[in-house]
mmCIF file of C-alpha atoms and ligand atoms in Angstrom:
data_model
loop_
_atom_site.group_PDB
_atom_site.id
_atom_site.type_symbol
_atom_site.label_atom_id
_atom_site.label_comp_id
_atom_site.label_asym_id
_atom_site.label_seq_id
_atom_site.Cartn_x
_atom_site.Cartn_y
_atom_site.Cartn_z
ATOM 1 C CA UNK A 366 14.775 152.251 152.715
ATOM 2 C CA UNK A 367 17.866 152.514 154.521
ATOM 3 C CA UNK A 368 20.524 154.555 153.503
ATOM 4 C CA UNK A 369 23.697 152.076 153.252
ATOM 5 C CA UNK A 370 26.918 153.527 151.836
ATOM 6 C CA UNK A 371 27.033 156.381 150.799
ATOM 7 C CA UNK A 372 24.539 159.348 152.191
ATOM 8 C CA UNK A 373 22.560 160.977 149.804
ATOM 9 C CA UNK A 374 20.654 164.417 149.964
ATOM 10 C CA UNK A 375 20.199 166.215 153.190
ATOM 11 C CA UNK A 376 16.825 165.548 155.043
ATOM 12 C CA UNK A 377 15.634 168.109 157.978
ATOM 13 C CA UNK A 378 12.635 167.929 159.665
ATOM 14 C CA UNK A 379 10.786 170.926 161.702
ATOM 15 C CA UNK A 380 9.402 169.537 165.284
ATOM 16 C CA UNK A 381 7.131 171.278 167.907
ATOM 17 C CA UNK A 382 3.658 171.767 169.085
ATOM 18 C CA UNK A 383 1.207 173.084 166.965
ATOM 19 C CA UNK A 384 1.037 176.743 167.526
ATOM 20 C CA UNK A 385 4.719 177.195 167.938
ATOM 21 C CA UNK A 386 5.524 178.659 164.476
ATOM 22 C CA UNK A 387 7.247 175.861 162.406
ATOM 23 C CA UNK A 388 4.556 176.796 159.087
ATOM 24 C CA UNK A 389 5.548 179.889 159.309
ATOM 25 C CA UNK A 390 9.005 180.014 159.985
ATOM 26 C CA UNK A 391 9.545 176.945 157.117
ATOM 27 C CA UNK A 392 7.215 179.744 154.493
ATOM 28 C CA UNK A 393 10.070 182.276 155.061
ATOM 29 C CA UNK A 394 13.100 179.855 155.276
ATOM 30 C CA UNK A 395 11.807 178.563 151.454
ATOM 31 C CA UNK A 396 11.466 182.236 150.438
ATOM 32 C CA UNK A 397 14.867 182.315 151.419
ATOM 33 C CA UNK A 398 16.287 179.774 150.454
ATOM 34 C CA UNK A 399 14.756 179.046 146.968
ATOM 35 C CA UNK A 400 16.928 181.698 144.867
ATOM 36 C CA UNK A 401 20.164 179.615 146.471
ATOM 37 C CA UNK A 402 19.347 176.408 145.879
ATOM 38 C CA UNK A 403 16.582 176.432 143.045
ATOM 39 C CA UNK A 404 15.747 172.830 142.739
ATOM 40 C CA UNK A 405 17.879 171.521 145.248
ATOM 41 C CA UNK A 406 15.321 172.079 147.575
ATOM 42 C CA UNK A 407 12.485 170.464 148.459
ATOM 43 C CA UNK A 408 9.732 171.240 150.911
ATOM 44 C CA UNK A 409 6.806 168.912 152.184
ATOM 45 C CA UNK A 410 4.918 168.269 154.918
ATOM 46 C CA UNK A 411 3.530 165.086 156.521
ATOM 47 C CA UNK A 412 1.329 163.410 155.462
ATOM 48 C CA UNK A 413 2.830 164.717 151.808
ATOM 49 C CA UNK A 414 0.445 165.694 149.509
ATOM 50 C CA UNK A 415 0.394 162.204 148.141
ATOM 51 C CA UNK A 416 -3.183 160.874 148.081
ATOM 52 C CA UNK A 417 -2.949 157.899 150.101
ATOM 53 C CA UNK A 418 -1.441 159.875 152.696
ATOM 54 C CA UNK A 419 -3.933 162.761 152.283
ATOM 55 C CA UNK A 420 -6.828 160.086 153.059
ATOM 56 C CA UNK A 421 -5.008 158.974 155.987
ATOM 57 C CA UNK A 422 -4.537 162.229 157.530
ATOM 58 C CA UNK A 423 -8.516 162.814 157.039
ATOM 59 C CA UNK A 424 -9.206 160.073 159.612
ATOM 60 C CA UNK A 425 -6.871 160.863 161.803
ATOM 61 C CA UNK A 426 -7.761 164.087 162.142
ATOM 62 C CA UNK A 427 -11.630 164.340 161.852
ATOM 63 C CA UNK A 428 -13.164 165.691 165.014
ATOM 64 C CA UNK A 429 -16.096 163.471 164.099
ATOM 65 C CA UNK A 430 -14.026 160.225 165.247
ATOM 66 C CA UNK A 431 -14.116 160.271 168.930
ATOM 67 C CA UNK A 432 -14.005 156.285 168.887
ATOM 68 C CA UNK A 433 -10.694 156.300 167.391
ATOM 69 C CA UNK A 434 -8.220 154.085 169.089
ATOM 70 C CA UNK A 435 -5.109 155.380 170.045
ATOM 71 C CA UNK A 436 -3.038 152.740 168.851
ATOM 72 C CA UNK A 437 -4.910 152.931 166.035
ATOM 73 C CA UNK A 438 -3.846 156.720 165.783
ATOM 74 C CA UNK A 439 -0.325 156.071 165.795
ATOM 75 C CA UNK A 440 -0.351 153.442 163.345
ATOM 76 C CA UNK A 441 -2.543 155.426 160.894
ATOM 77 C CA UNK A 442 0.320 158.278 161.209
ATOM 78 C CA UNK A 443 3.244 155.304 160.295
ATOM 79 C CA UNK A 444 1.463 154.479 157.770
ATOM 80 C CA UNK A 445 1.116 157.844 156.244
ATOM 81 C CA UNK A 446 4.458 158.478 156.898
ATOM 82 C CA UNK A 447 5.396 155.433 155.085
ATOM 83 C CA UNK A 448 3.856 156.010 151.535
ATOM 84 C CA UNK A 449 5.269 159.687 152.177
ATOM 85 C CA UNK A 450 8.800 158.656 152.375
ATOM 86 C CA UNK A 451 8.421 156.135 149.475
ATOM 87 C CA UNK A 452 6.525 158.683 147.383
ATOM 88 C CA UNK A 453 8.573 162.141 148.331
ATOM 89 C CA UNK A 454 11.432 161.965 150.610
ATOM 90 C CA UNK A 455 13.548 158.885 149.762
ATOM 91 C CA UNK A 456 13.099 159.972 145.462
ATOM 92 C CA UNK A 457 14.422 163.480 146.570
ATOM 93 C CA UNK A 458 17.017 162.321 148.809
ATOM 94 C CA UNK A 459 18.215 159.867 145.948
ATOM 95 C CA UNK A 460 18.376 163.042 143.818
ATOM 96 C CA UNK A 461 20.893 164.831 146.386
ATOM 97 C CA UNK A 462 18.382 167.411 147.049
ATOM 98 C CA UNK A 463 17.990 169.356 150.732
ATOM 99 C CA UNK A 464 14.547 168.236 151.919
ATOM 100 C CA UNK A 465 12.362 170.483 154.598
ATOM 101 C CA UNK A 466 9.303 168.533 156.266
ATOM 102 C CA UNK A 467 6.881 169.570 158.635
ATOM 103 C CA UNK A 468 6.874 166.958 161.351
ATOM 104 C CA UNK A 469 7.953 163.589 161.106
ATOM 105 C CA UNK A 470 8.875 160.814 163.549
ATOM 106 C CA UNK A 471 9.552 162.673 166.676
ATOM 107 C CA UNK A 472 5.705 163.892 166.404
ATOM 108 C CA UNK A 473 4.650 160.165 166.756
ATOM 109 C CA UNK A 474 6.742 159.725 170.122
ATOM 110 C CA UNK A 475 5.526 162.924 171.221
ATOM 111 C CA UNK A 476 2.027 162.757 170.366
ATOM 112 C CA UNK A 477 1.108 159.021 170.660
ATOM 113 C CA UNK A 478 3.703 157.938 172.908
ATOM 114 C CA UNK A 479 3.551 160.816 175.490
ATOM 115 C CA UNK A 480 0.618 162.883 174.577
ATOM 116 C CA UNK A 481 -1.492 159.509 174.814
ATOM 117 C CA UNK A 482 0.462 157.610 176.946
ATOM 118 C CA UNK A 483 0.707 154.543 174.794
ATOM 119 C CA UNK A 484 4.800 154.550 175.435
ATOM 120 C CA UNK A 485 7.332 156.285 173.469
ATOM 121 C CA UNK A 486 9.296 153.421 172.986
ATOM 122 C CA UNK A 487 6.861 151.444 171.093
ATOM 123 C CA UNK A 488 6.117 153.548 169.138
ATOM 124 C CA UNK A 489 9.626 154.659 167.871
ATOM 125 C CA UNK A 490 10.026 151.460 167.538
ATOM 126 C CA UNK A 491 6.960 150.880 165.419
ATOM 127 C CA UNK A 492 7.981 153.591 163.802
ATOM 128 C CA UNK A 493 11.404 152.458 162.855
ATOM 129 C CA UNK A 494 9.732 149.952 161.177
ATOM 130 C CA UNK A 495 7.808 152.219 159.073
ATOM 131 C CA UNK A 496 10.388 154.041 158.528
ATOM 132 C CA UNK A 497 13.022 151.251 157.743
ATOM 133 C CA UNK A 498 14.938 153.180 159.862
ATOM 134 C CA UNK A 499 15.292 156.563 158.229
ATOM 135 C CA UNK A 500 15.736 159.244 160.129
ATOM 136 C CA UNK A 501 16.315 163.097 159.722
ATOM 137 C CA UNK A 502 20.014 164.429 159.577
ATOM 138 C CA UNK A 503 19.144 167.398 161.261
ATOM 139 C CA UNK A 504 15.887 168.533 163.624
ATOM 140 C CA UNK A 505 14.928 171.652 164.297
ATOM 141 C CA UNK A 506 12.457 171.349 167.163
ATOM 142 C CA UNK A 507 10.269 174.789 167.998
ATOM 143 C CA UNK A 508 10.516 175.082 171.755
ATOM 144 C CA UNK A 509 7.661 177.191 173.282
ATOM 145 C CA UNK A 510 5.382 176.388 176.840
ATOM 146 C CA UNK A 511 1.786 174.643 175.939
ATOM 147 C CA UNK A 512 0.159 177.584 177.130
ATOM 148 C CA UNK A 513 1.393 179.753 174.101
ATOM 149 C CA UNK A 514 1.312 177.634 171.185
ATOM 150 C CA UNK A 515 -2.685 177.164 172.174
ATOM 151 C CA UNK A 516 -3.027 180.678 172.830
ATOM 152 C CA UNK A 517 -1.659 181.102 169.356
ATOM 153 C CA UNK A 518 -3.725 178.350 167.329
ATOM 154 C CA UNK A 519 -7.030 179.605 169.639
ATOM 155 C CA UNK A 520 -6.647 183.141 169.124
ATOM 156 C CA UNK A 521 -5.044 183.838 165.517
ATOM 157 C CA UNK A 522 -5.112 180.365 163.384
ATOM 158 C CA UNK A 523 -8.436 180.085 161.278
ATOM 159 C CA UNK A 524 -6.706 177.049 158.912
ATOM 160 C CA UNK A 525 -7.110 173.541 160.830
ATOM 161 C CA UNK A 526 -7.962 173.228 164.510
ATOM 162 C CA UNK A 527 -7.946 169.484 164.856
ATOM 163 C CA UNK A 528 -8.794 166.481 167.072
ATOM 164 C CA UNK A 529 -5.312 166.740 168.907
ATOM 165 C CA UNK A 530 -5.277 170.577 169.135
ATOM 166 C CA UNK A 531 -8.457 169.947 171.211
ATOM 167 C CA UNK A 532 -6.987 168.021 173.609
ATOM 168 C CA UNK A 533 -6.599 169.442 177.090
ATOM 169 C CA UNK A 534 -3.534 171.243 178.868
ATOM 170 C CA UNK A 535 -1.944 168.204 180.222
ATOM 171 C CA UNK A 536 -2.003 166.675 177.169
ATOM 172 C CA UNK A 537 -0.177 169.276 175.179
ATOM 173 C CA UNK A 538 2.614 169.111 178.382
ATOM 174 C CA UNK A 539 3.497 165.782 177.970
ATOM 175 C CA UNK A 540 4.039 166.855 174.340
ATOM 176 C CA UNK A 541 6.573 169.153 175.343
ATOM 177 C CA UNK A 542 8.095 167.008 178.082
ATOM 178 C CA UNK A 543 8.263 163.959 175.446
ATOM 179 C CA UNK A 544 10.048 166.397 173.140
ATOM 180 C CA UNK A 545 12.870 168.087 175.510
ATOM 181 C CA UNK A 546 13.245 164.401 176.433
ATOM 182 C CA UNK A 547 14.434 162.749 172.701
ATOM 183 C CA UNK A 548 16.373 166.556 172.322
ATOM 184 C CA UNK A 549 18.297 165.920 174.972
ATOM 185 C CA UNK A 550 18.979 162.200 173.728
ATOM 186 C CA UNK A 551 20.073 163.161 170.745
ATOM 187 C CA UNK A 552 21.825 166.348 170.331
ATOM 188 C CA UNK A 553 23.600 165.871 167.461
ATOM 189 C CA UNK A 554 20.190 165.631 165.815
ATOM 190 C CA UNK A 555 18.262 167.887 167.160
ATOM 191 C CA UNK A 556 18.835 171.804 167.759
ATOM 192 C CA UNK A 557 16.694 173.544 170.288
ATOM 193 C CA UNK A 558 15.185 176.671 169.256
ATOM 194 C CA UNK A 559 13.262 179.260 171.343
ATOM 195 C CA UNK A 560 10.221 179.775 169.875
ATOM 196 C CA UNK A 561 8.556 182.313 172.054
ATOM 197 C CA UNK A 562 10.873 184.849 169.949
ATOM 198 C CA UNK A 563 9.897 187.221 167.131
ATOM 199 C CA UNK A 564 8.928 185.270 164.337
ATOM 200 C CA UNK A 565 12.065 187.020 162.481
ATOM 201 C CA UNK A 566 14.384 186.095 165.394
ATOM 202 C CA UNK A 567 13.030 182.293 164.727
ATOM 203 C CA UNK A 568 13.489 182.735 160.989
ATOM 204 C CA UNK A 569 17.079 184.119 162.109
ATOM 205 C CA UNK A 570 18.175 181.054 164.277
ATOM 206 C CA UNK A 571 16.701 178.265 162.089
ATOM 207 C CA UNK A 572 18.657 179.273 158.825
ATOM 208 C CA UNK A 573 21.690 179.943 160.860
ATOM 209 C CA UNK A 574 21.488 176.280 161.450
ATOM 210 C CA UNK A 575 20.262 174.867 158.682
ATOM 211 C CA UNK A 576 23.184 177.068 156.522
ATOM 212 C CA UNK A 577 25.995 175.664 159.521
ATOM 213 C CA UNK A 578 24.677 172.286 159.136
ATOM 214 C CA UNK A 579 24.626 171.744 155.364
ATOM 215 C CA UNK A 580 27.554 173.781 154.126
ATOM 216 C CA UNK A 581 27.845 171.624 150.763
ATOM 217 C CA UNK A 582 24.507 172.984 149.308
ATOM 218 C CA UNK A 583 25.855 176.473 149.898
ATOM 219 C CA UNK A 584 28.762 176.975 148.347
HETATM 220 N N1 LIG B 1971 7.436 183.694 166.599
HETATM 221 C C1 LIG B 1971 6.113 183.948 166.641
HETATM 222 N N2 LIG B 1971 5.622 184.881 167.472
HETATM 223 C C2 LIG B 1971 4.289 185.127 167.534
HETATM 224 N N3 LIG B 1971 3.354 184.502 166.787
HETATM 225 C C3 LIG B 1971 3.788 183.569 165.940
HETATM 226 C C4 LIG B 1971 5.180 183.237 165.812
HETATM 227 N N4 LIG B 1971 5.303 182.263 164.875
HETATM 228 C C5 LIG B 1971 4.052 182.002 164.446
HETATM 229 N N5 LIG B 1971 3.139 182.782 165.057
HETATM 230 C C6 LIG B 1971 1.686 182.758 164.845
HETATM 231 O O1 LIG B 1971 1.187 181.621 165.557
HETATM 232 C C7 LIG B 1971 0.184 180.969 164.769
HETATM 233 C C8 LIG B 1971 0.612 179.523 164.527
HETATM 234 O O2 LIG B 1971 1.758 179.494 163.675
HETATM 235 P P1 LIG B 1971 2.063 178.271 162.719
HETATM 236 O O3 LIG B 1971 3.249 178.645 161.901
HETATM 237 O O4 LIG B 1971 0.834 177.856 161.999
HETATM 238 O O5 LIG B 1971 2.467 177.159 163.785
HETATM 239 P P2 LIG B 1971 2.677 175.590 163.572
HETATM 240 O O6 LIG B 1971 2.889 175.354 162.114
HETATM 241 O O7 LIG B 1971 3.869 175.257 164.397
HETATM 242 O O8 LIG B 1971 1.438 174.964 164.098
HETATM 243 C C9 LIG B 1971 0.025 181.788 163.490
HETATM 244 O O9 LIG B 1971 -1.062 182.655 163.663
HETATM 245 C C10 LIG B 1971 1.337 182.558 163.399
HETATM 246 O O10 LIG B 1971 1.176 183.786 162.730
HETATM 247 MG MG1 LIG B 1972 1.920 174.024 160.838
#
């Protein structure tokens, strides 16, 4: 799964809390985008449409299983993530294409290893294994305080409100925290955007870096 020699494709991954915008902002960036780069680009979101992954993601995030072990959480999301990459990503990223996904393996640290407090090392590490080690070329991670992205899924999102948006305040901090923490490891993956701006403003920034960042598919 690892990508020895020569790099192929682009792969970028939108990060945040839910309630921060990332859906949103990744609708408008393909609206965008699409008349550029046609079928260069590819958009998907974890778990990937792919039905393994899809039957996954319906235990994980039933609000029915309260017994679920957290450990067994975060393996249940590598392993979704897994058959994603070997069904989606890694195909479209053979083809040279510019792949968009909603969440990937900094949600894992954040979530698992912070949110629950099982330790973000294991389970990057864990994760590298499900991975085989592939990671994003570029992040965009959607900044915004705990308080607003709830505010946001509470007040205006009908879609999904799931087992982890249900978690309390504290929780959702330690997101955040876990987050600004592996940003500030590694820049030069991950770009820091304000997401308590207008949604256009966050439209604005993301493309500016997305467009900076991945010149070749653009000219
Ligand atoms: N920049 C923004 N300012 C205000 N509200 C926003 C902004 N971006 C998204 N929203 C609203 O917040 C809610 C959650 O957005 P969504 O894109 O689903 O977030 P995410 O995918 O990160 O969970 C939606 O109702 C959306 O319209
Ligand atoms: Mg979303």
């Amino acid at each position: 799964m690892k990508r020895d020699g020569i790099v192929k494709g682009k792969f970028i991954s939108f990060e945040g809390p839910d309630g921060a915008g990332k859906t949103t902002a990744l609708n408008k960036v393909v609206t965008d985008l699409t008349p550029v780069l046609k079928d260069k680009l590819v958009v998907t979101r974890e778990p990937g449409g792919n039905r393994i992954s899809e039957a996954i993601r319906h235990i994980i995030l039933d609000r029915k299983n309260t017994e679920m072990d957290d450990r067994t959480e975060a393996l249940l999301y590598a392993a979704a993530r897994r058959q994603h990459i070997v069904e989606t990503i890694q195909p479209a990223l053979d083809e040279n294409k510019l792949v968009l996904c909603d969440r990937y393996i900094d949600s894992s640290v954040a979530y698992q290893g912070a949110g629950r407090q099982i330790g973000t090392t294991e389970v990057y590490q864990m994760n590298l294994f499900a991975t085989g080690g592939l990671l994003p070329n570029l992040t965009i991670y959607f900044d915004v305080p705990s308080e607003v992205g709830l505010q946001r899924i509470m007040t205006h999102r009908t879609d999904e409100i799931n087992r982890l948006d249900v978690e309390q305040l504290s929780f959702h901090q330690r997101v955040r925290k876990s987050y600004l923490e592996i940003a500030k490891a590694q820049p030069q993956r991950i770009k820091v955007i304000d997401a308590t701006k207008s949604k256009d403003q966050v439209v604005q920034d993301v493309e500016k870096i997305i467009y900076a960042a991945n010149q070749e598919f653009f000219n």
